[in-house]
């Protein structure tokens, strides 16, 4: 009840309706399936107009350089959220994504001489991890994406703890990184 009072987005959207029909926000009546355009008649402000606040772009704490020439970003995978503390215990989810992995553009993998499924070493100013590499055209050629759900290849060993001056959150989404092929024991 408290949420309903403060979250108008729940108006006319009930569990009963969601169990039997598709309802989207905003729903203007108990029978309205939802509106195609949000705020089509104006924004919930006195003059009905949106308020935009310009934001200055703040450069990241560290930029790529000759020693750490690429950018690492972290995030979630479909199968594992956050640290994986719950999803990695779910046998179905863990069987779909059982191994720590990172994603690199296919051209980047070729330049490194690494086949998809091969191992790479990611090194930042804070540490290194060895992790299986995947080819992903959605990742820029100068980037590597690392999920943070794997304790055995912890992304946070690598991330930058610099704090955003406004949001007061660590800069987990941007770190300068070096990516190298990990030679197998048989090859050494």
Backbone as CSV, one residue per row, in Angstrom:
resi,resn,N_x,N_y,N_z,CA_x,CA_y,CA_z,C_x,C_y,C_z
1,UNK,0.829,-1.186,0.000,0.000,0.000,0.000,0.870,1.246,0.000
2,UNK,1.963,1.232,0.773,2.847,2.394,0.813,3.467,2.651,-0.566
3,UNK,3.883,1.582,-1.231,4.451,1.751,-2.568,3.418,2.339,-3.518
4,UNK,2.182,1.894,-3.426,1.136,2.386,-4.317,0.908,3.885,-4.113
5,UNK,1.044,4.356,-2.873,0.853,5.778,-2.603,1.949,6.632,-3.223
6,UNK,3.166,6.142,-3.226,4.283,6.961,-3.698,4.725,6.634,-5.115
7,UNK,4.235,5.535,-5.658,4.641,5.131,-7.006,3.423,5.102,-7.913
8,UNK,3.103,6.229,-8.492,1.928,6.325,-9.351,2.030,5.414,-10.565
9,UNK,3.251,4.953,-10.890,3.408,4.057,-12.036,2.658,2.746,-11.817
10,UNK,2.266,2.454,-10.582,1.519,1.223,-10.299,0.023,1.385,-10.478
11,UNK,-0.432,2.614,-10.745,-1.869,2.825,-10.934,-2.407,1.889,-12.013
12,UNK,-3.471,1.181,-11.679,-4.202,0.292,-12.586,-3.407,-0.927,-13.046
13,UNK,-2.223,-1.144,-12.499,-1.438,-2.322,-12.858,-1.377,-3.212,-11.617
14,UNK,-2.087,-4.336,-11.699,-2.174,-5.236,-10.544,-1.609,-6.598,-10.923
15,UNK,-1.285,-7.398,-9.899,-0.813,-8.758,-10.165,-1.884,-9.545,-10.906
16,UNK,-3.126,-9.329,-10.529,-4.214,-10.061,-11.180,-4.223,-9.776,-12.678
17,UNK,-4.079,-8.500,-13.038,-4.064,-8.139,-14.462,-2.827,-8.711,-15.152
18,UNK,-1.681,-8.606,-14.504,-0.442,-9.085,-15.117,-0.453,-10.595,-15.331
19,UNK,-1.222,-11.314,-14.505,-1.333,-12.767,-14.670,-2.172,-13.163,-15.874
20,UNK,-3.027,-12.241,-16.341,-3.949,-12.621,-17.414,-3.829,-11.778,-18.677
21,UNK,-3.127,-10.658,-18.611,-3.028,-9.791,-19.790,-1.699,-9.030,-19.780
22,UNK,-1.381,-8.425,-20.905,-0.190,-7.587,-21.003,-0.600,-6.156,-20.698
23,UNK,0.029,-5.565,-19.699,-0.274,-4.200,-19.294,1.044,-3.440,-19.237
24,UNK,1.056,-2.263,-19.831,2.263,-1.439,-19.772,1.955,-0.101,-19.120
25,UNK,2.967,0.549,-18.635,2.851,1.869,-18.026,2.837,2.915,-19.113
26,UNK,2.052,3.952,-19.004,1.009,4.155,-18.009,-0.299,3.502,-18.424
27,UNK,-1.004,2.984,-17.457,-2.331,2.422,-17.674,-3.308,3.400,-17.030
28,UNK,-4.175,3.986,-17.848,-5.026,5.086,-17.384,-6.317,4.651,-16.706
29,UNK,-6.656,3.359,-16.826,-7.871,2.864,-16.175,-7.689,1.372,-15.916
30,UNK,-8.566,0.777,-15.123,-8.450,-0.659,-14.839,-8.576,-1.547,-16.075
31,UNK,-9.048,-1.004,-17.200,-9.157,-1.807,-18.424,-8.205,-1.347,-19.527
32,UNK,-7.475,-0.264,-19.303,-6.532,0.262,-20.304,-5.293,-0.634,-20.363
33,UNK,-4.935,-1.157,-21.553,-3.752,-2.007,-21.659,-2.438,-1.233,-21.553
34,UNK,-2.526,0.090,-21.564,-1.329,0.918,-21.469,-1.219,1.843,-22.663
35,UNK,-0.458,2.883,-22.499,-0.294,3.887,-23.537,1.000,3.645,-24.314
36,UNK,0.941,3.846,-25.631,2.115,3.632,-26.482,3.184,4.694,-26.231
37,UNK,2.751,5.887,-25.834,3.686,6.985,-25.609,3.554,7.447,-24.165
38,UNK,4.662,7.487,-23.457,4.662,7.978,-22.086,4.732,9.507,-22.126
39,UNK,3.952,10.156,-21.327,3.906,11.617,-21.221,3.515,12.282,-22.544
40,UNK,2.674,11.610,-23.327,2.217,12.167,-24.602,1.444,13.458,-24.442
41,UNK,0.762,13.634,-23.317,-0.020,14.850,-23.079,0.729,15.856,-22.224
42,UNK,1.988,15.605,-21.954,2.779,16.525,-21.128,3.374,15.808,-19.931
43,UNK,4.326,16.464,-19.332,5.021,15.899,-18.168,4.337,16.332,-16.886
44,UNK,4.447,15.550,-15.835,3.764,15.885,-14.577,4.475,17.016,-13.835
45,UNK,4.499,18.170,-14.485,5.093,19.379,-13.903,4.104,20.512,-14.135
46,UNK,4.214,21.575,-13.388,3.240,22.677,-13.440,2.994,23.157,-14.868
47,UNK,4.052,23.344,-15.655,3.875,23.836,-17.024,3.741,22.706,-18.050
48,UNK,3.823,21.434,-17.579,3.652,20.296,-18.468,4.850,19.975,-19.345
49,UNK,5.934,20.698,-19.145,7.125,20.486,-19.971,8.195,19.731,-19.191
50,UNK,9.004,18.999,-19.924,10.107,18.278,-19.294,11.165,19.282,-18.831
51,UNK,11.940,18.878,-17.841,13.044,19.711,-17.377,14.346,18.971,-17.678
52,UNK,15.184,19.586,-18.475,16.473,19.004,-18.809,17.559,19.781,-18.082
53,UNK,18.491,19.069,-17.542,19.608,19.697,-16.845,20.888,19.297,-17.555
54,UNK,21.612,20.259,-18.100,22.853,19.887,-18.791,23.876,19.346,-17.800
55,UNK,24.628,18.412,-18.265,25.669,17.821,-17.430,26.999,17.949,-18.147
56,UNK,28.011,18.308,-17.409,29.349,18.379,-17.974,29.931,16.967,-18.010
57,UNK,30.602,16.651,-19.087,31.253,15.353,-19.187,32.547,15.415,-18.384
58,UNK,32.707,14.454,-17.507,33.915,14.383,-16.687,34.777,13.260,-17.261
59,UNK,36.004,13.578,-17.570,36.914,12.578,-18.123,37.127,11.456,-17.105
60,UNK,37.365,10.231,-17.583,37.633,9.143,-16.642,38.906,9.406,-15.865
61,UNK,39.024,8.749,-14.732,40.189,8.925,-13.868,41.484,8.507,-14.560
62,UNK,41.413,7.447,-15.369,42.603,7.020,-16.104,42.222,6.791,-17.557
63,UNK,43.125,7.142,-18.441,42.897,6.967,-19.869,43.856,5.896,-20.390
64,UNK,43.483,5.226,-21.475,44.410,4.276,-22.075,45.722,4.962,-22.447
65,UNK,46.811,4.209,-22.363,48.125,4.721,-22.734,48.919,3.584,-23.359
66,UNK,50.199,3.749,-23.533,50.979,2.697,-24.185,51.067,1.428,-23.340
67,UNK,51.075,1.556,-22.023,51.161,0.381,-21.156,49.817,-0.342,-21.006
68,UNK,48.742,0.436,-20.966,47.377,-0.103,-20.830,46.543,0.507,-21.964
69,UNK,46.622,-0.061,-23.176,46.073,0.606,-24.361,44.582,0.416,-24.634
70,UNK,43.930,-0.443,-23.880,42.517,-0.707,-24.148,41.648,-0.243,-22.983
71,UNK,40.337,-0.316,-23.186,39.365,0.072,-22.166,38.634,-1.181,-21.706
72,UNK,38.533,-1.349,-20.391,37.755,-2.444,-19.827,36.484,-1.858,-19.213
73,UNK,35.371,-2.517,-19.483,34.125,-2.158,-18.826,33.542,-3.425,-18.208
74,UNK,32.774,-3.256,-17.152,32.191,-4.407,-16.469,30.670,-4.337,-16.544
75,UNK,30.021,-5.461,-16.278,28.568,-5.477,-16.282,28.028,-6.854,-15.981
76,UNK,26.748,-7.000,-16.247,26.055,-8.251,-15.957,25.938,-9.094,-17.219
77,UNK,25.766,-10.386,-17.010,25.398,-11.300,-18.076,23.930,-11.648,-17.893
78,UNK,23.313,-12.138,-18.944,21.910,-12.539,-18.850,21.708,-13.572,-17.746
79,UNK,22.614,-14.543,-17.663,22.416,-15.667,-16.747,22.841,-15.372,-15.307
80,UNK,23.774,-14.460,-15.115,24.288,-14.206,-13.762,24.203,-12.722,-13.433
81,UNK,23.632,-12.415,-12.279,23.544,-11.028,-11.875,24.513,-10.764,-10.749
82,UNK,24.889,-9.528,-10.684,25.765,-9.031,-9.616,26.951,-9.964,-9.407
83,UNK,27.143,-10.458,-8.204,28.308,-11.284,-7.913,28.069,-12.752,-8.224
84,UNK,26.888,-13.103,-8.662,26.580,-14.498,-8.942,26.319,-15.308,-7.685
85,UNK,26.211,-14.631,-6.539,26.056,-15.363,-5.275,24.795,-16.220,-5.245
86,UNK,23.768,-15.842,-5.992,22.569,-16.680,-6.078,22.520,-17.421,-7.407
87,UNK,22.759,-16.706,-8.510,22.572,-17.317,-9.827,23.583,-18.410,-10.117
88,UNK,24.775,-18.335,-9.556,25.758,-19.390,-9.807,25.449,-20.639,-8.990
89,UNK,24.527,-20.537,-8.049,24.074,-21.723,-7.298,22.892,-22.388,-7.983
90,UNK,22.318,-21.696,-8.966,21.202,-22.262,-9.726,21.795,-23.158,-10.807
91,UNK,21.570,-24.463,-10.711,22.229,-25.420,-11.613,21.949,-25.122,-13.079
92,UNK,20.740,-24.738,-13.403,20.411,-24.462,-14.801,21.209,-23.264,-15.302
93,UNK,21.207,-22.175,-14.549,21.931,-20.977,-14.975,23.431,-21.211,-15.016
94,UNK,23.960,-21.903,-14.019,25.398,-22.126,-13.993,25.829,-23.100,-15.086
95,UNK,24.951,-24.003,-15.505,25.319,-24.908,-16.600,25.349,-24.162,-17.936
96,UNK,24.565,-23.095,-18.063,24.577,-22.295,-19.282,25.837,-21.427,-19.342
97,UNK,26.242,-20.855,-18.234,27.428,-19.992,-18.150,28.310,-20.445,-16.990
98,UNK,29.008,-21.567,-17.133,29.760,-22.105,-16.008,31.145,-21.501,-15.810
99,UNK,31.677,-20.834,-16.834,33.073,-20.401,-16.783,33.187,-18.892,-16.939
100,UNK,34.089,-18.316,-16.159,34.362,-16.883,-16.285,34.810,-16.592,-17.711
101,UNK,34.292,-15.516,-18.275,34.621,-15.169,-19.651,34.578,-13.675,-19.844
102,UNK,35.280,-13.203,-20.861,35.221,-11.804,-21.243,34.911,-11.747,-22.726
103,UNK,34.479,-10.613,-23.197,34.114,-10.467,-24.607,35.003,-9.425,-25.273
104,UNK,35.529,-9.811,-26.434,36.368,-8.929,-27.241,35.902,-8.986,-28.691
105,UNK,36.149,-7.938,-29.442,35.808,-7.923,-30.860,36.631,-9.004,-31.571
106,UNK,36.076,-9.679,-32.574,36.825,-10.713,-33.296,38.161,-10.210,-33.861
107,UNK,38.201,-8.976,-34.351,39.465,-8.428,-34.872,40.512,-8.307,-33.769
108,UNK,40.067,-7.956,-32.576,40.989,-7.846,-31.452,41.546,-9.216,-31.097
109,UNK,40.685,-10.224,-31.072,41.153,-11.586,-30.789,42.162,-12.043,-31.842
110,UNK,41.865,-11.773,-33.121,42.803,-12.170,-34.184,44.142,-11.466,-34.007
111,UNK,44.114,-10.172,-33.674,45.363,-9.427,-33.477,46.176,-10.000,-32.325
112,UNK,45.503,-10.541,-31.333,46.181,-11.158,-30.185,46.623,-12.592,-30.481
113,UNK,46.115,-13.154,-31.564,46.408,-14.545,-31.876,45.654,-15.509,-30.980
114,UNK,44.472,-15.106,-30.543,43.665,-15.917,-29.625,42.385,-16.351,-30.330
115,UNK,42.109,-17.634,-30.270,40.853,-18.171,-30.796,39.753,-17.960,-29.753
116,UNK,38.493,-17.812,-30.175,37.409,-17.781,-29.196,37.481,-19.035,-28.315
117,UNK,37.353,-18.844,-27.022,37.491,-19.937,-26.070,38.893,-20.029,-25.493
118,UNK,39.834,-19.288,-26.095,41.198,-19.247,-25.576,41.288,-18.340,-24.364
119,UNK,42.427,-18.393,-23.713,42.620,-17.612,-22.485,43.390,-16.325,-22.756
120,UNK,42.969,-15.266,-22.065,43.688,-13.992,-22.109,43.981,-13.548,-20.686
121,UNK,44.985,-12.718,-20.551,45.302,-12.106,-19.263,44.937,-10.630,-19.377
122,UNK,44.101,-10.174,-18.448,43.721,-8.768,-18.365,44.500,-8.155,-17.217
123,UNK,45.198,-7.059,-17.490,46.012,-6.412,-16.467,45.696,-4.925,-16.430
124,UNK,45.406,-4.435,-15.227,45.246,-2.997,-15.011,46.287,-2.574,-13.976
125,UNK,46.258,-1.330,-13.595,47.198,-0.826,-12.589,46.963,-1.460,-11.210
126,UNK,45.878,-2.219,-11.078,45.540,-2.801,-9.781,45.741,-4.304,-9.694
127,UNK,45.872,-4.973,-10.824,46.039,-6.412,-10.766,45.814,-7.078,-12.107
128,UNK,45.795,-8.415,-12.090,45.615,-9.214,-13.311,44.680,-10.377,-13.034
129,UNK,43.955,-10.780,-14.071,43.184,-12.027,-14.031,43.367,-12.740,-15.363
130,UNK,43.315,-14.053,-15.332,43.285,-14.858,-16.544,41.840,-15.297,-16.745
131,UNK,41.360,-15.174,-17.984,39.941,-15.394,-18.239,39.742,-15.872,-19.679
132,UNK,38.724,-16.687,-19.894,38.400,-17.192,-21.225,37.838,-16.048,-22.076
133,UNK,38.256,-16.010,-23.347,37.832,-14.930,-24.249,36.759,-15.411,-25.215
134,UNK,35.791,-14.538,-25.438,34.736,-14.786,-26.419,34.802,-13.708,-27.490
135,UNK,34.399,-14.062,-28.695,34.288,-13.095,-29.775,32.901,-12.471,-29.727
136,UNK,32.854,-11.143,-29.815,31.571,-10.443,-29.771,31.695,-9.157,-30.583
137,UNK,31.026,-9.120,-31.717,31.087,-7.939,-32.587,30.440,-6.706,-31.963
138,UNK,29.674,-6.893,-30.917,29.024,-5.752,-30.256,29.999,-4.978,-29.373
139,UNK,31.169,-5.548,-29.119,32.184,-4.877,-28.294,33.138,-4.149,-29.235
140,UNK,33.459,-2.898,-28.925,34.395,-2.118,-29.734,35.755,-2.800,-29.809
141,UNK,36.485,-2.523,-30.872,37.797,-3.146,-31.060,38.801,-2.749,-29.977
142,UNK,38.581,-1.627,-29.318,39.526,-1.167,-28.285,39.025,-1.441,-26.871
143,UNK,38.033,-2.324,-26.755,37.432,-2.590,-25.442,37.408,-4.075,-25.115
144,UNK,37.249,-4.344,-23.833,36.971,-5.692,-23.350,35.859,-5.575,-22.307
145,UNK,34.859,-6.448,-22.420,33.755,-6.479,-21.467,33.984,-7.644,-20.516
146,UNK,33.901,-7.372,-19.212,34.112,-8.399,-18.196,32.903,-8.461,-17.266
147,UNK,32.191,-9.599,-17.218,31.102,-9.737,-16.259,31.663,-9.807,-14.838
148,UNK,30.909,-9.308,-13.879,31.427,-9.307,-12.505,30.825,-10.397,-11.630
149,UNK,30.390,-11.496,-12.252,29.739,-12.569,-11.489,30.675,-13.708,-11.098
150,UNK,31.932,-13.618,-11.450,32.834,-14.766,-11.271,33.930,-14.465,-10.256
151,UNK,33.840,-15.078,-9.099,34.842,-14.866,-8.053,36.212,-15.370,-8.498
152,UNK,36.239,-16.419,-9.331,37.515,-16.984,-9.762,38.243,-16.111,-10.781
153,UNK,37.567,-15.127,-11.329,38.181,-14.138,-12.229,37.515,-12.804,-11.910
154,UNK,37.738,-12.344,-10.706,37.020,-11.194,-10.168,37.341,-9.898,-10.908
155,UNK,36.334,-9.343,-11.552,36.501,-8.079,-12.265,36.948,-6.968,-11.323
156,UNK,36.520,-7.037,-10.073,36.857,-5.954,-9.149,38.317,-5.950,-8.713
157,UNK,39.068,-7.001,-9.049,40.517,-6.958,-8.863,41.095,-5.898,-9.807
158,UNK,40.409,-5.676,-10.925,40.900,-4.799,-11.978,40.316,-3.397,-11.969
159,UNK,39.116,-3.233,-11.432,38.403,-1.972,-11.577,39.048,-0.833,-10.797
160,UNK,38.735,0.354,-11.244,39.291,1.562,-10.654,38.385,2.049,-9.518
161,UNK,38.927,2.209,-8.309,38.105,2.659,-7.187,37.897,4.178,-7.135
162,UNK,38.402,4.909,-8.136,38.207,6.365,-8.153,36.710,6.674,-8.010
163,UNK,36.382,7.690,-7.254,34.979,8.020,-6.947,34.501,9.191,-7.810
164,UNK,33.318,9.018,-8.400,32.685,10.103,-9.139,32.368,11.218,-8.153
165,UNK,32.756,12.462,-8.452,32.557,13.542,-7.483,31.092,13.874,-7.204
166,UNK,30.187,13.534,-8.097,28.772,13.864,-7.892,27.975,12.662,-7.417
167,UNK,28.110,11.542,-8.099,27.345,10.347,-7.745,27.930,9.580,-6.576
168,UNK,29.201,9.845,-6.268,29.901,9.170,-5.156,29.948,7.656,-5.343
169,UNK,30.042,7.238,-6.609,30.143,5.809,-6.892,31.494,5.527,-7.543
170,UNK,32.035,4.323,-7.344,33.326,3.985,-7.948,33.228,3.891,-9.471
171,UNK,34.341,4.104,-10.123,34.409,4.104,-11.580,34.623,2.676,-12.099
172,UNK,33.622,1.823,-11.903,33.725,0.426,-12.294,33.566,0.196,-13.790
173,UNK,33.055,1.168,-14.514,32.725,0.965,-15.922,33.822,1.373,-16.885
174,UNK,34.937,1.878,-16.390,35.987,2.356,-17.286,37.340,2.215,-16.608
175,UNK,38.161,1.318,-17.121,39.522,1.153,-16.619,40.440,0.921,-17.810
176,UNK,41.621,1.521,-17.770,42.622,1.243,-18.792,43.159,-0.162,-18.528
177,UNK,43.318,-0.959,-19.594,43.691,-2.370,-19.435,44.633,-2.806,-20.547
178,UNK,45.464,-3.773,-20.225,46.299,-4.452,-21.215,45.738,-5.867,-21.354
179,UNK,45.577,-6.311,-22.588,45.058,-7.654,-22.857,46.149,-8.430,-23.588
180,UNK,46.487,-9.607,-23.049,47.535,-10.436,-23.645,47.044,-11.864,-23.750
181,UNK,47.544,-12.569,-24.750,47.233,-13.995,-24.871,47.943,-14.746,-23.746
182,UNK,47.265,-15.731,-23.179,47.878,-16.595,-22.178,48.315,-17.857,-22.903
183,UNK,49.586,-18.114,-22.888,50.115,-19.307,-23.548,49.776,-20.532,-22.713
184,UNK,49.333,-21.582,-23.364,48.989,-22.799,-22.647,50.272,-23.461,-22.126
185,UNK,50.142,-24.284,-21.111,51.291,-24.978,-20.516,51.949,-25.859,-21.570
186,UNK,51.151,-26.485,-22.452,51.703,-27.359,-23.484,52.584,-26.568,-24.457
187,UNK,52.201,-25.295,-24.722,52.968,-24.477,-25.668,54.240,-23.939,-25.050
188,UNK,54.317,-23.871,-23.735,55.491,-23.290,-23.072,56.552,-24.271,-22.931
